[in-house]
mmCIF file of C-alpha atoms in Angstrom:
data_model
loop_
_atom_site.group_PDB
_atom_site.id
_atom_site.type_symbol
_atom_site.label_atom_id
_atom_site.label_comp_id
_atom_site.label_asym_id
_atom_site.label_seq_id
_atom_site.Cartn_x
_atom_site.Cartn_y
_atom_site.Cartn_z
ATOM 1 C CA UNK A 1100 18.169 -27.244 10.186
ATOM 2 C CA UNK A 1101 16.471 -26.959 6.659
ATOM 3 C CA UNK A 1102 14.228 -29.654 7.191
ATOM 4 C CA UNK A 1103 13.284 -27.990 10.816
ATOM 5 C CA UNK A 1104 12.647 -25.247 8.717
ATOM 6 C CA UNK A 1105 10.705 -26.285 6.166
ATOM 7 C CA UNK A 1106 8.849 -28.407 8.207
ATOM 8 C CA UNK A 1107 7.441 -25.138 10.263
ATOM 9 C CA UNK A 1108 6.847 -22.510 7.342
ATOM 10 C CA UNK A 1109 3.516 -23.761 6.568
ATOM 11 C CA UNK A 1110 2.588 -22.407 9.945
ATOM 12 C CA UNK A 1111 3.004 -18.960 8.218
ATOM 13 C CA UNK A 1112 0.906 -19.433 5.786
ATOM 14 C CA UNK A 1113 -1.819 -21.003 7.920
ATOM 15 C CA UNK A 1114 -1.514 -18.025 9.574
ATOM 16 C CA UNK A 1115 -2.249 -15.682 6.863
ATOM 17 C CA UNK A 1116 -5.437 -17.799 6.480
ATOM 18 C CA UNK A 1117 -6.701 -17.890 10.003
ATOM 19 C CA UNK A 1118 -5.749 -13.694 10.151
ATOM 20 C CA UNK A 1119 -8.259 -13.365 7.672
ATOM 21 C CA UNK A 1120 -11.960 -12.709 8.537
ATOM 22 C CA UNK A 1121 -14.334 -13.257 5.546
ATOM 23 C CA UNK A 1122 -17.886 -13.110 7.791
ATOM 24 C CA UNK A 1123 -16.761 -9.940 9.520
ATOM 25 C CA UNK A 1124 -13.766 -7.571 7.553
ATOM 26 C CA UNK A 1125 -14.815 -8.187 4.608
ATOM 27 C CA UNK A 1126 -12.672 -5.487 2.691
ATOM 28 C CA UNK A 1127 -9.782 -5.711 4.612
ATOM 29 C CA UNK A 1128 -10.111 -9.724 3.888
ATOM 30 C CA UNK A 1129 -10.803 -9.226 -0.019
ATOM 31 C CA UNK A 1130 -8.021 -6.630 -0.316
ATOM 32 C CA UNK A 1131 -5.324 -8.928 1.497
ATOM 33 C CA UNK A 1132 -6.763 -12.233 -0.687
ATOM 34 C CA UNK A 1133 -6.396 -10.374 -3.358
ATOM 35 C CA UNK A 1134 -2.615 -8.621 -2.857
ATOM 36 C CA UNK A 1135 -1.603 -12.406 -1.274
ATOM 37 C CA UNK A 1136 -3.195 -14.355 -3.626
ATOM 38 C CA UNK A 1137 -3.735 -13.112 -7.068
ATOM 39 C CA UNK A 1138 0.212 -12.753 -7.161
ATOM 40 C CA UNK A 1139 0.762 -16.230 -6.915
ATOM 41 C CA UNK A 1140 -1.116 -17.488 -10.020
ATOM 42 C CA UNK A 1141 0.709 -14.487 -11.844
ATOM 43 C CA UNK A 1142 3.602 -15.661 -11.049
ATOM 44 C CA UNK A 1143 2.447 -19.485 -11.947
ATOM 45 C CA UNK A 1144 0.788 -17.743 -15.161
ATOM 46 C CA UNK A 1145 4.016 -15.770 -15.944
ATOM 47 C CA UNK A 1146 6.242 -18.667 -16.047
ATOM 48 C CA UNK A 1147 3.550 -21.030 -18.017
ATOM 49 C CA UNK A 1148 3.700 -18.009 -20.679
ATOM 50 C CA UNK A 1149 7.216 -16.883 -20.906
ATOM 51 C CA UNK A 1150 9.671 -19.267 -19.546
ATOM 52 C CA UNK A 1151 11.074 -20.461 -22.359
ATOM 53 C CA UNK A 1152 11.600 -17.115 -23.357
ATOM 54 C CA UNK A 1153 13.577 -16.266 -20.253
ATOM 55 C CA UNK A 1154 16.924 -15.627 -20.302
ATOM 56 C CA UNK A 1155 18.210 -19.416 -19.207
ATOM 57 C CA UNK A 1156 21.589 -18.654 -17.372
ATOM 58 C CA UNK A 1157 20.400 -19.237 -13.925
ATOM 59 C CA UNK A 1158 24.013 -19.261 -12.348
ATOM 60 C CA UNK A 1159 25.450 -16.042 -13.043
ATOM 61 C CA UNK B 790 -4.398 -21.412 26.507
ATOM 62 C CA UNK B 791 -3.319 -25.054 27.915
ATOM 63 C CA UNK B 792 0.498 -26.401 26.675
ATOM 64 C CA UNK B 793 -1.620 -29.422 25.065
ATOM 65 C CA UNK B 794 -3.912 -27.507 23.143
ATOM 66 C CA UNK B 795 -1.373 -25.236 21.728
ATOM 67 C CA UNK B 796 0.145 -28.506 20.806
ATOM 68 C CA UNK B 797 -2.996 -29.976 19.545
ATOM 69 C CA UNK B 798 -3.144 -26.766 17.310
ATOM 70 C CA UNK B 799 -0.065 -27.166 16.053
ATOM 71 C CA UNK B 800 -0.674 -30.469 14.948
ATOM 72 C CA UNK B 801 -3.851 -29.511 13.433
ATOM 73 C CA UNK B 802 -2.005 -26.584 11.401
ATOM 74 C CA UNK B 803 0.746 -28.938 10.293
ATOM 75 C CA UNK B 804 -1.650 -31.985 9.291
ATOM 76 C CA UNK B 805 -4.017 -29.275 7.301
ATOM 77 C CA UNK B 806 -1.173 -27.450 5.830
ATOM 78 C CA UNK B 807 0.130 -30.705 4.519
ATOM 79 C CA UNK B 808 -2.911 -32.171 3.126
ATOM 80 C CA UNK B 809 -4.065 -29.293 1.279
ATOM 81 C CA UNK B 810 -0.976 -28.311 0.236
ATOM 82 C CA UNK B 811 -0.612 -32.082 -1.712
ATOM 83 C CA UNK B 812 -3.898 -31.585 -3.126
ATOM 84 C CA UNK B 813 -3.063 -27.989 -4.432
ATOM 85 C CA UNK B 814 0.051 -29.117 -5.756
ATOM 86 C CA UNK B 815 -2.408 -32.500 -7.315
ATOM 87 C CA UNK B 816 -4.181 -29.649 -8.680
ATOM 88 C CA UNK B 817 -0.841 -27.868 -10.596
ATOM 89 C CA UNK B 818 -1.934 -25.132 -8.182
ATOM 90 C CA UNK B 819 1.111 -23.998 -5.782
ATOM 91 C CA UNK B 820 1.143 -25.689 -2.412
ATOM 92 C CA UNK B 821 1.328 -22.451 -1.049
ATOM 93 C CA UNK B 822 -2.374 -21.954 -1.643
ATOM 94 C CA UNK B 823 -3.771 -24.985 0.033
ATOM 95 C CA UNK B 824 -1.767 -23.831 3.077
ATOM 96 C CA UNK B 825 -3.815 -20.266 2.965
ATOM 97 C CA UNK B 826 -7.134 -22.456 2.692
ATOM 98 C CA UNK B 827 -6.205 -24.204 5.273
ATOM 99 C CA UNK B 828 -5.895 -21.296 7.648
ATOM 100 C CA UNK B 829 -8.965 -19.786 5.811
ATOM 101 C CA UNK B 830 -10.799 -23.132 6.724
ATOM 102 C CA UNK B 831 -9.659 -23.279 9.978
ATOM 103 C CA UNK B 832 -9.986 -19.997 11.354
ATOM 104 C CA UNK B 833 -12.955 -17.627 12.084
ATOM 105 C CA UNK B 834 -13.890 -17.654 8.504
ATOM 106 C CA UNK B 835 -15.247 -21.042 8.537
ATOM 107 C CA UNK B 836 -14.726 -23.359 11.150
ATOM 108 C CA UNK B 837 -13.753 -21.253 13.596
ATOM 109 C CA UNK B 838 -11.396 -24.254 14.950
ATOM 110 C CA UNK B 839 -8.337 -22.036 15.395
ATOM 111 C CA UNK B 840 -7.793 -18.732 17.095
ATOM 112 C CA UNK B 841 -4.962 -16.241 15.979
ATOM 113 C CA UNK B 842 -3.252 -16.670 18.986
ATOM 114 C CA UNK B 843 -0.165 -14.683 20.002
ATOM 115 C CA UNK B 844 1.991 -17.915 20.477
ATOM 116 C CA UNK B 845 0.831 -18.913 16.764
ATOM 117 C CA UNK B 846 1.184 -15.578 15.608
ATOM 118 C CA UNK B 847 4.726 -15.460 17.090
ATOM 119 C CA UNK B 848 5.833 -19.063 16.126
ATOM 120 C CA UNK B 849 4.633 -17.990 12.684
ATOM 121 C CA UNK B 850 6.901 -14.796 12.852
ATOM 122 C CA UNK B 851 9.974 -16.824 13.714
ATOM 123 C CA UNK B 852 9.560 -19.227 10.844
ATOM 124 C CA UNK B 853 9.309 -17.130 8.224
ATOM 125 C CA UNK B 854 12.647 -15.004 9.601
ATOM 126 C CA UNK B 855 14.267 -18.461 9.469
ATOM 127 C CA UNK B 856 13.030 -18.810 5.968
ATOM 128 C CA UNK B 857 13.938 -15.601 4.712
ATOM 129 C CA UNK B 858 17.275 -16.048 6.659
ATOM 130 C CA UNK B 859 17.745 -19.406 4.013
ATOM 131 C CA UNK B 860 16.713 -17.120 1.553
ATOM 132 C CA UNK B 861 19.285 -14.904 1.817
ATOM 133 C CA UNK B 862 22.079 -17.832 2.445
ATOM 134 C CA UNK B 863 21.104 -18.965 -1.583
ATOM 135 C CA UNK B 864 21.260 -15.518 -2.467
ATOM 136 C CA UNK B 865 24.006 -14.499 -4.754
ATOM 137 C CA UNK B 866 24.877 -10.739 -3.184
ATOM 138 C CA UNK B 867 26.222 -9.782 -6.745
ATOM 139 C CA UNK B 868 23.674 -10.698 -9.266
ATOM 140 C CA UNK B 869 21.488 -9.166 -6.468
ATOM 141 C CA UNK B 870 23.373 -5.931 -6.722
ATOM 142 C CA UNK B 871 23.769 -6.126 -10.534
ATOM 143 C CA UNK B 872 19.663 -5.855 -10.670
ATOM 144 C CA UNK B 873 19.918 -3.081 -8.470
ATOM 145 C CA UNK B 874 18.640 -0.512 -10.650
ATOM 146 C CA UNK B 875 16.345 -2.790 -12.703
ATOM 147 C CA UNK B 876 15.155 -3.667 -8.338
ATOM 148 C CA UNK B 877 14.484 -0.170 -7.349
ATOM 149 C CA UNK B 878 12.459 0.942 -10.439
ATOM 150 C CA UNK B 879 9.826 -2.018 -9.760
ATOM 151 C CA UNK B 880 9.999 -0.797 -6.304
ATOM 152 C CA UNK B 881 9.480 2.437 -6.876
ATOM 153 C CA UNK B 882 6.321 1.013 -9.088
ATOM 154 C CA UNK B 883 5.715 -1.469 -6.315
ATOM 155 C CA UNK B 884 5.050 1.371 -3.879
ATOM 156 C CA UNK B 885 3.356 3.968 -5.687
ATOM 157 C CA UNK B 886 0.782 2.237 -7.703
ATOM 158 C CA UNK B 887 -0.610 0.614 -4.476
ATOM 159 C CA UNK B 888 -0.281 3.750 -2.442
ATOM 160 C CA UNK B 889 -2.028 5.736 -5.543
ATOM 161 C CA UNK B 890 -4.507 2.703 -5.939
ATOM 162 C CA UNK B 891 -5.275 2.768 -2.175
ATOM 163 C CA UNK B 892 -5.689 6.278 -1.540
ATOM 164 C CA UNK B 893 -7.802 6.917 -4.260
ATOM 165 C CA UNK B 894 -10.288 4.029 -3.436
ATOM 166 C CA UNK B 895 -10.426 5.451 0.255
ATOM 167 C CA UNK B 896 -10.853 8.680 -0.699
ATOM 168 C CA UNK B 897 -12.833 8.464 -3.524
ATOM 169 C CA UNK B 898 -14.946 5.475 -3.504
ATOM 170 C CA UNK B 899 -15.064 5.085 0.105
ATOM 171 C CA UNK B 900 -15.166 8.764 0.954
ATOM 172 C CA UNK B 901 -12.936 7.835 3.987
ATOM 173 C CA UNK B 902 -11.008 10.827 5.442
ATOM 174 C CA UNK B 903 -7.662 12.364 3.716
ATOM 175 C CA UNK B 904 -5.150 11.126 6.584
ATOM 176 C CA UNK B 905 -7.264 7.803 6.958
ATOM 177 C CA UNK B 906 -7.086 7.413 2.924
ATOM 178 C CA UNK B 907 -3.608 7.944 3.040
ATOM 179 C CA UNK B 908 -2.521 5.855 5.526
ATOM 180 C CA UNK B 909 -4.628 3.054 3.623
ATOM 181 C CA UNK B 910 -2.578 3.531 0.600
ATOM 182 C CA UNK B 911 0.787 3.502 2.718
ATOM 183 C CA UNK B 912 -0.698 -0.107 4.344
ATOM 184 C CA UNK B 913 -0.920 -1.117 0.962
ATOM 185 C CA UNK B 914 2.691 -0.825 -0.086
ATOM 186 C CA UNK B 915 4.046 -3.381 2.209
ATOM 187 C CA UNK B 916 4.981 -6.494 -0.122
ATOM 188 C CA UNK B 917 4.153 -10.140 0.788
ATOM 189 C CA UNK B 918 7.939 -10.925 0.189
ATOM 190 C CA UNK B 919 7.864 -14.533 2.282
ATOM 191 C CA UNK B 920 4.940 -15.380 0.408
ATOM 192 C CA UNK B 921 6.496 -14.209 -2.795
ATOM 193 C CA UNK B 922 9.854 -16.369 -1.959
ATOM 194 C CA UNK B 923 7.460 -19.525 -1.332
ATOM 195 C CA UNK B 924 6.517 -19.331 -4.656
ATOM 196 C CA UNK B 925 9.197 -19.066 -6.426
ATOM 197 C CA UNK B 926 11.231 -21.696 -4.712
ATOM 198 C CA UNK B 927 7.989 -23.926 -5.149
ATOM 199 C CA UNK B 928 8.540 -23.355 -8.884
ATOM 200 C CA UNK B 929 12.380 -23.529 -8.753
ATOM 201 C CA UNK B 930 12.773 -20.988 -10.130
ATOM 202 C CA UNK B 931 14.451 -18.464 -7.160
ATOM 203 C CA UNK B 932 17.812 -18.277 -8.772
ATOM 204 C CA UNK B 933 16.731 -17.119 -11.861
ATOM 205 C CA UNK B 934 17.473 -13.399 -13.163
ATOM 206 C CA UNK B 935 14.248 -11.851 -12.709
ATOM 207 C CA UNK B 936 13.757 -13.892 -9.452
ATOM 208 C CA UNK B 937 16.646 -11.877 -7.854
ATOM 209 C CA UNK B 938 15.369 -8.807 -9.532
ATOM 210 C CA UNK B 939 11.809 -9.330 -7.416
ATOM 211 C CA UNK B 940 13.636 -10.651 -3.978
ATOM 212 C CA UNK B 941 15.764 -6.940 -4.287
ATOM 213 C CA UNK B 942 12.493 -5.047 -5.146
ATOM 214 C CA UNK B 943 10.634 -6.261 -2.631
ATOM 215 C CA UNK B 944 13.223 -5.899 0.141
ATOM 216 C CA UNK B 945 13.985 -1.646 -1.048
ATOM 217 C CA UNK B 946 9.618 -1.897 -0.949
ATOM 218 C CA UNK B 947 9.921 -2.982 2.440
ATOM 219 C CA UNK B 948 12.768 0.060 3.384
ATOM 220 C CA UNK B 949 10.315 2.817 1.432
ATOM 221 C CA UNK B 950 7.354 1.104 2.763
ATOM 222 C CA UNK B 951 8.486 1.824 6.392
ATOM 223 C CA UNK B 952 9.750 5.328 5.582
ATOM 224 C CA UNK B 953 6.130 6.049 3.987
ATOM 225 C CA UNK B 954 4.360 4.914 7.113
ATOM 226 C CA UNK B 955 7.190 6.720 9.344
ATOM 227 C CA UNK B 956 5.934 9.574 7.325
ATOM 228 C CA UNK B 957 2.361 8.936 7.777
ATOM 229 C CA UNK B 958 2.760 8.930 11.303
ATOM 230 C CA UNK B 959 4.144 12.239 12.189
ATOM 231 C CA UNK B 960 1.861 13.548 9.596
ATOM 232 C CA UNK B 961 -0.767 12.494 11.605
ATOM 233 C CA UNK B 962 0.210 13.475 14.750
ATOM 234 C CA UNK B 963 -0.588 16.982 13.591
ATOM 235 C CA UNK B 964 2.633 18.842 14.303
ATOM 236 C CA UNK B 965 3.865 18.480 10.974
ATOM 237 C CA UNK B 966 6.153 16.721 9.023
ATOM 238 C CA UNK B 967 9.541 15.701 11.178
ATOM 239 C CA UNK B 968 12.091 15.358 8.286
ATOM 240 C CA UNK B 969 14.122 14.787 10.316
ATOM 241 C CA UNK B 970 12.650 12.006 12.211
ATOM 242 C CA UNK B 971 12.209 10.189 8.096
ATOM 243 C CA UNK B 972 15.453 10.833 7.327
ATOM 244 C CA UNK B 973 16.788 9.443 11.031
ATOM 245 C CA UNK B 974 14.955 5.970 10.210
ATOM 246 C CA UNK B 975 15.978 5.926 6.481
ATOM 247 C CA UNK B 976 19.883 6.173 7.786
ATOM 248 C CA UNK B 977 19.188 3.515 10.306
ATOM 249 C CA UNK B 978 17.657 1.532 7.356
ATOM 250 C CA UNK B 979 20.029 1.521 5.224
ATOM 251 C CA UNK B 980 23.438 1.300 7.752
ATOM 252 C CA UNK B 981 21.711 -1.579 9.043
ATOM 253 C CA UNK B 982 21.776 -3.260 5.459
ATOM 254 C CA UNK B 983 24.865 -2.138 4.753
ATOM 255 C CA UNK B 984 26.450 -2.628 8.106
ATOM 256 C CA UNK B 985 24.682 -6.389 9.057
ATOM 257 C CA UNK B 986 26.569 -8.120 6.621
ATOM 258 C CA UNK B 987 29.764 -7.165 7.984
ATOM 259 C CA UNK B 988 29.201 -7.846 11.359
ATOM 260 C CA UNK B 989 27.599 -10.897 10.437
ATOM 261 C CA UNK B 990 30.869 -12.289 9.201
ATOM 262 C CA UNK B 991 33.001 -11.015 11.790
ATOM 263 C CA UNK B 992 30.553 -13.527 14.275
ATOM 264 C CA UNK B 993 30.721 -16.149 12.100
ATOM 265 C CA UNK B 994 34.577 -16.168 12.526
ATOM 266 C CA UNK B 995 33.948 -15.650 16.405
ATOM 267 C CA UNK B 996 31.501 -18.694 15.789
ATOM 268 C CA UNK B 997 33.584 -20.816 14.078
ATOM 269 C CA UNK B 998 36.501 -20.396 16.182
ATOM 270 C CA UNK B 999 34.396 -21.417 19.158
ATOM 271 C CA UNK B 1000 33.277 -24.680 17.387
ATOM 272 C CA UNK B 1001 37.063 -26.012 17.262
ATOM 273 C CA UNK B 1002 37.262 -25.969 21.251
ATOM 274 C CA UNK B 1003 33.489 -26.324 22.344
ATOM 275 C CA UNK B 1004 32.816 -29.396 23.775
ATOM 276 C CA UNK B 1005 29.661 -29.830 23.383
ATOM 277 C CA UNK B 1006 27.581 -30.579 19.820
ATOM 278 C CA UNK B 1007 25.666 -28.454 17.806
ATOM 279 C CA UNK B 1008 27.297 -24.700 18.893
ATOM 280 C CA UNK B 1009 26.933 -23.877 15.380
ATOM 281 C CA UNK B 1010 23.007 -23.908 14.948
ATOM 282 C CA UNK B 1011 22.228 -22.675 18.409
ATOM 283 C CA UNK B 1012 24.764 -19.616 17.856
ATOM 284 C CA UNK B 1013 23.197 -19.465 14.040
ATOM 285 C CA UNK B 1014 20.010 -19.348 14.360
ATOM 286 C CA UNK B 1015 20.517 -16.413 17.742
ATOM 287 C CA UNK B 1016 21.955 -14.792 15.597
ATOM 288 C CA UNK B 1017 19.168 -14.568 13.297
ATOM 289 C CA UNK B 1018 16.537 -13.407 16.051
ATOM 290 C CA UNK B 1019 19.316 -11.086 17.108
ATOM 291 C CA UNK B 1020 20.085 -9.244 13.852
ATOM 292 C CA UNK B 1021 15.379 -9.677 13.634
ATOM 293 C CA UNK B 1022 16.020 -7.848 16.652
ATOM 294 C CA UNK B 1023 18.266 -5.585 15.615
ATOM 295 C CA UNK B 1024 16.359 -4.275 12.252
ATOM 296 C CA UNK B 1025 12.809 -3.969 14.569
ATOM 297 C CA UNK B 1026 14.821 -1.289 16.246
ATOM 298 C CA UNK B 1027 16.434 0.523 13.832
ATOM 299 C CA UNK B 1028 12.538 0.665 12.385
ATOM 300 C CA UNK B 1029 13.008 -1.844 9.817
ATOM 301 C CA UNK B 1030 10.685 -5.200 9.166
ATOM 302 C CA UNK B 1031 12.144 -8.064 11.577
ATOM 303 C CA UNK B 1032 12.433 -10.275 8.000
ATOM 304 C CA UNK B 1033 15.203 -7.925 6.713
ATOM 305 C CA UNK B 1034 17.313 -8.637 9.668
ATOM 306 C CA UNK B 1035 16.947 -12.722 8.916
ATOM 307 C CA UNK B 1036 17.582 -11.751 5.154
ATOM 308 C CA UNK B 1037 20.857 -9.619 6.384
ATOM 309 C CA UNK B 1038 22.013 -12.375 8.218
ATOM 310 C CA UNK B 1039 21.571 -15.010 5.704
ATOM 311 C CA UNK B 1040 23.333 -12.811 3.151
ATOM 312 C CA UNK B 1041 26.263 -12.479 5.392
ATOM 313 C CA UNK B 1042 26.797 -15.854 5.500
ATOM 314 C CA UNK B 1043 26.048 -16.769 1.628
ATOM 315 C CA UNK B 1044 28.311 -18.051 -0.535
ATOM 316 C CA UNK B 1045 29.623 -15.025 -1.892
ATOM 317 C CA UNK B 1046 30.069 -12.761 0.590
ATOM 318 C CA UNK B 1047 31.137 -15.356 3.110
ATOM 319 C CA UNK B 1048 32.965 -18.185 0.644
ATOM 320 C CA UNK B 1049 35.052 -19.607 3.042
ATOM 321 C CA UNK B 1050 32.026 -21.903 3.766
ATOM 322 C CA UNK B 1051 30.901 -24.264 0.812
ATOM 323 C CA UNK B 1052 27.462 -23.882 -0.171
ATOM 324 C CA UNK B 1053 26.792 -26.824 -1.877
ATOM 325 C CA UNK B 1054 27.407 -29.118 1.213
ATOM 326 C CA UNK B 1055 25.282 -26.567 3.086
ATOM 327 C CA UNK B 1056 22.253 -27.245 0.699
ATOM 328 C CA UNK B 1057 22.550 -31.340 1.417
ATOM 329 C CA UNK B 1058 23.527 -31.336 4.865
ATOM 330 C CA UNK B 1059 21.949 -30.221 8.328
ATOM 331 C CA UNK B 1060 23.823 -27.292 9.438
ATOM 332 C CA UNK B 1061 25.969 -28.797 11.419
ATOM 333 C CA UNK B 1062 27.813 -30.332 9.539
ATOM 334 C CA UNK B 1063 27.315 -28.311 6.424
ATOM 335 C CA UNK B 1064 28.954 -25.148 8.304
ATOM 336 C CA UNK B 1065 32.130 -26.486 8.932
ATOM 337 C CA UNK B 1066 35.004 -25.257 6.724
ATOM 338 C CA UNK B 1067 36.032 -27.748 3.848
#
């Protein structure tokens, strides 16, 4: 079921994509690029920055 | 639309996705970007191959339930409530600076009217939280402390979020402020959270019971996965997101609260098999 799962996700975030209209609503398209995408290289960013100064007990 | 070219979409979405997912991931960028390009390239933006079309849009939907349903299966219910306070103050951030940020640009910049402004800022505080799971099990990193801190933030965003619009929407009906109508959805809200669990795992033992004597394979996934849509259902009409009724149901049946069933097995193995008591 996983697999099944992970095989179909990407449709999601294809979906995003084609949802998004940058020739015609253009604010509504920067705002969700922005609020969709900027978070992800934050996240990418935060981890490159301070992972190693995470707390490392990852099971509890 | 024709059964083949929905199919032929499909294909097209799943080929994309895949190829520009690899090269974002070449790239050290997430994969989950090159899957946003790819809808970006394919739809009216550039191409214009692909339309947004309701069976897309609702294929879509289902996935990412399912996803935030196997979400909620890895999720450890007590480290989520032991951020629980640490969760709600970034929520309580989460919603107001966008709401704050939102309004004031509409009203201010944009000189858009007060009710219009405000209902931009309450837009605003919905959270991208299958998006925000993607990327943190892309980096491995979705077990971590501050991981669980994010996943409970963004699902009490998702709760105030609705209440907010809820809000909104009486407000701008013009007969006031129904308090009582807010308060009616934030009850449903949050019974349904607490309450989803529960019932969750009394099914499950109705499930697995049934699995002993059915004779025919693969009970468990077809009864899992209804499930899923059902408690999807089920939050959509208490006024909560759909997602929060997959992440209910996968919580229910997490290790934790549900530890009759071994997790580990249920990480390696189709579901199944991995569901079965050991």
């Amino acid at each position: 079921m996983k697999p099944i799962i992970h095989l179909f996700t990407p449709i999601f975030f294809v979906m995003v994509g084609l949802s998004l209209n940058l020739n015609d609503d253009v604010y509504a398209a920067l705002v969700i690029a922005l609020s969709t995408v900027l978070p992800i290289f934050v996240i990418k960013w935060f981890y490159s920055r301070f992972d190693k100064n995470l707390d490392t007990d990852e099971h509890g | 639309m024709e059964v083949s070219t929905f199919f032929i979409h499909i294909t097209i979405i799943l080929l994309s996705a895949r190829i520009l997912g690899e090269i974002a991931a070449y790239l050290s960028v997430p994969s989950v970007i090159g899957e946003l390009m790819a809808g970006i390239i394919l739809g009216p933006s550039l191409l214009s191959l692909i339309e947004p079309t309701d069976v897309i849009k609702l294929l879509a939907e289902i996935e990412i339930i399912l996803l935030l349903f196997e979400v909620g299966l890895e999720t450890d219910i007590m480290r989520l409530m032991k951020t629980g306070f640490n969760s709600t103050v970034v929520a309580l951030f989460g919603v107001a600076a966008p709401f704050v940020f939102g309004f004031c640009v509409s009203y201010y910049l944009f000189t858009l009217p007060f009710l219009t402004s405000l209902f931009a800022g309450g837009t605003l505080t919905a959270t991208s939280i299958g998006i925000t799971v993607r990327i943190l099990t892309d980096l491995s990193k979705h077990h971590s402390r501050e991981a669980q801190m994010v996943l409970g933030a963004a699902v009490i965003d998702d709760i105030i979020g609705v209440i907010l619009l809820a809000f909104l929407y009486d407000l701008s009906l013009g007969k006031g402020v129904s308090l009582q109508h807010t308060s009616q959805i934030f009850i449903f809200v949050v019974l349904f959270m607490a309450l989803a669990p529960m019932a969750a795992k009394f099914m499950a033992g109705v499930i697995r019971r049934f699995d002993n004597v059915s004779q025919i394979p693969g009970l468990i996934p077809t009864t899992v996965v209804s499930l899923v849509l059902f408690f999807a259902w089920l939050a959509h009409a208490v006024g909560a997101p759909e997602l929060l009724g997959g992440f209910a149901a996968g919580i229910a049946l997490s290790r934790r609260f549900f530890c009759q069933w071994d997790l580990p097995s249920m990480r390696s193995q189709p579901l199944p098999i991995a569901l079965r008591r050991t």
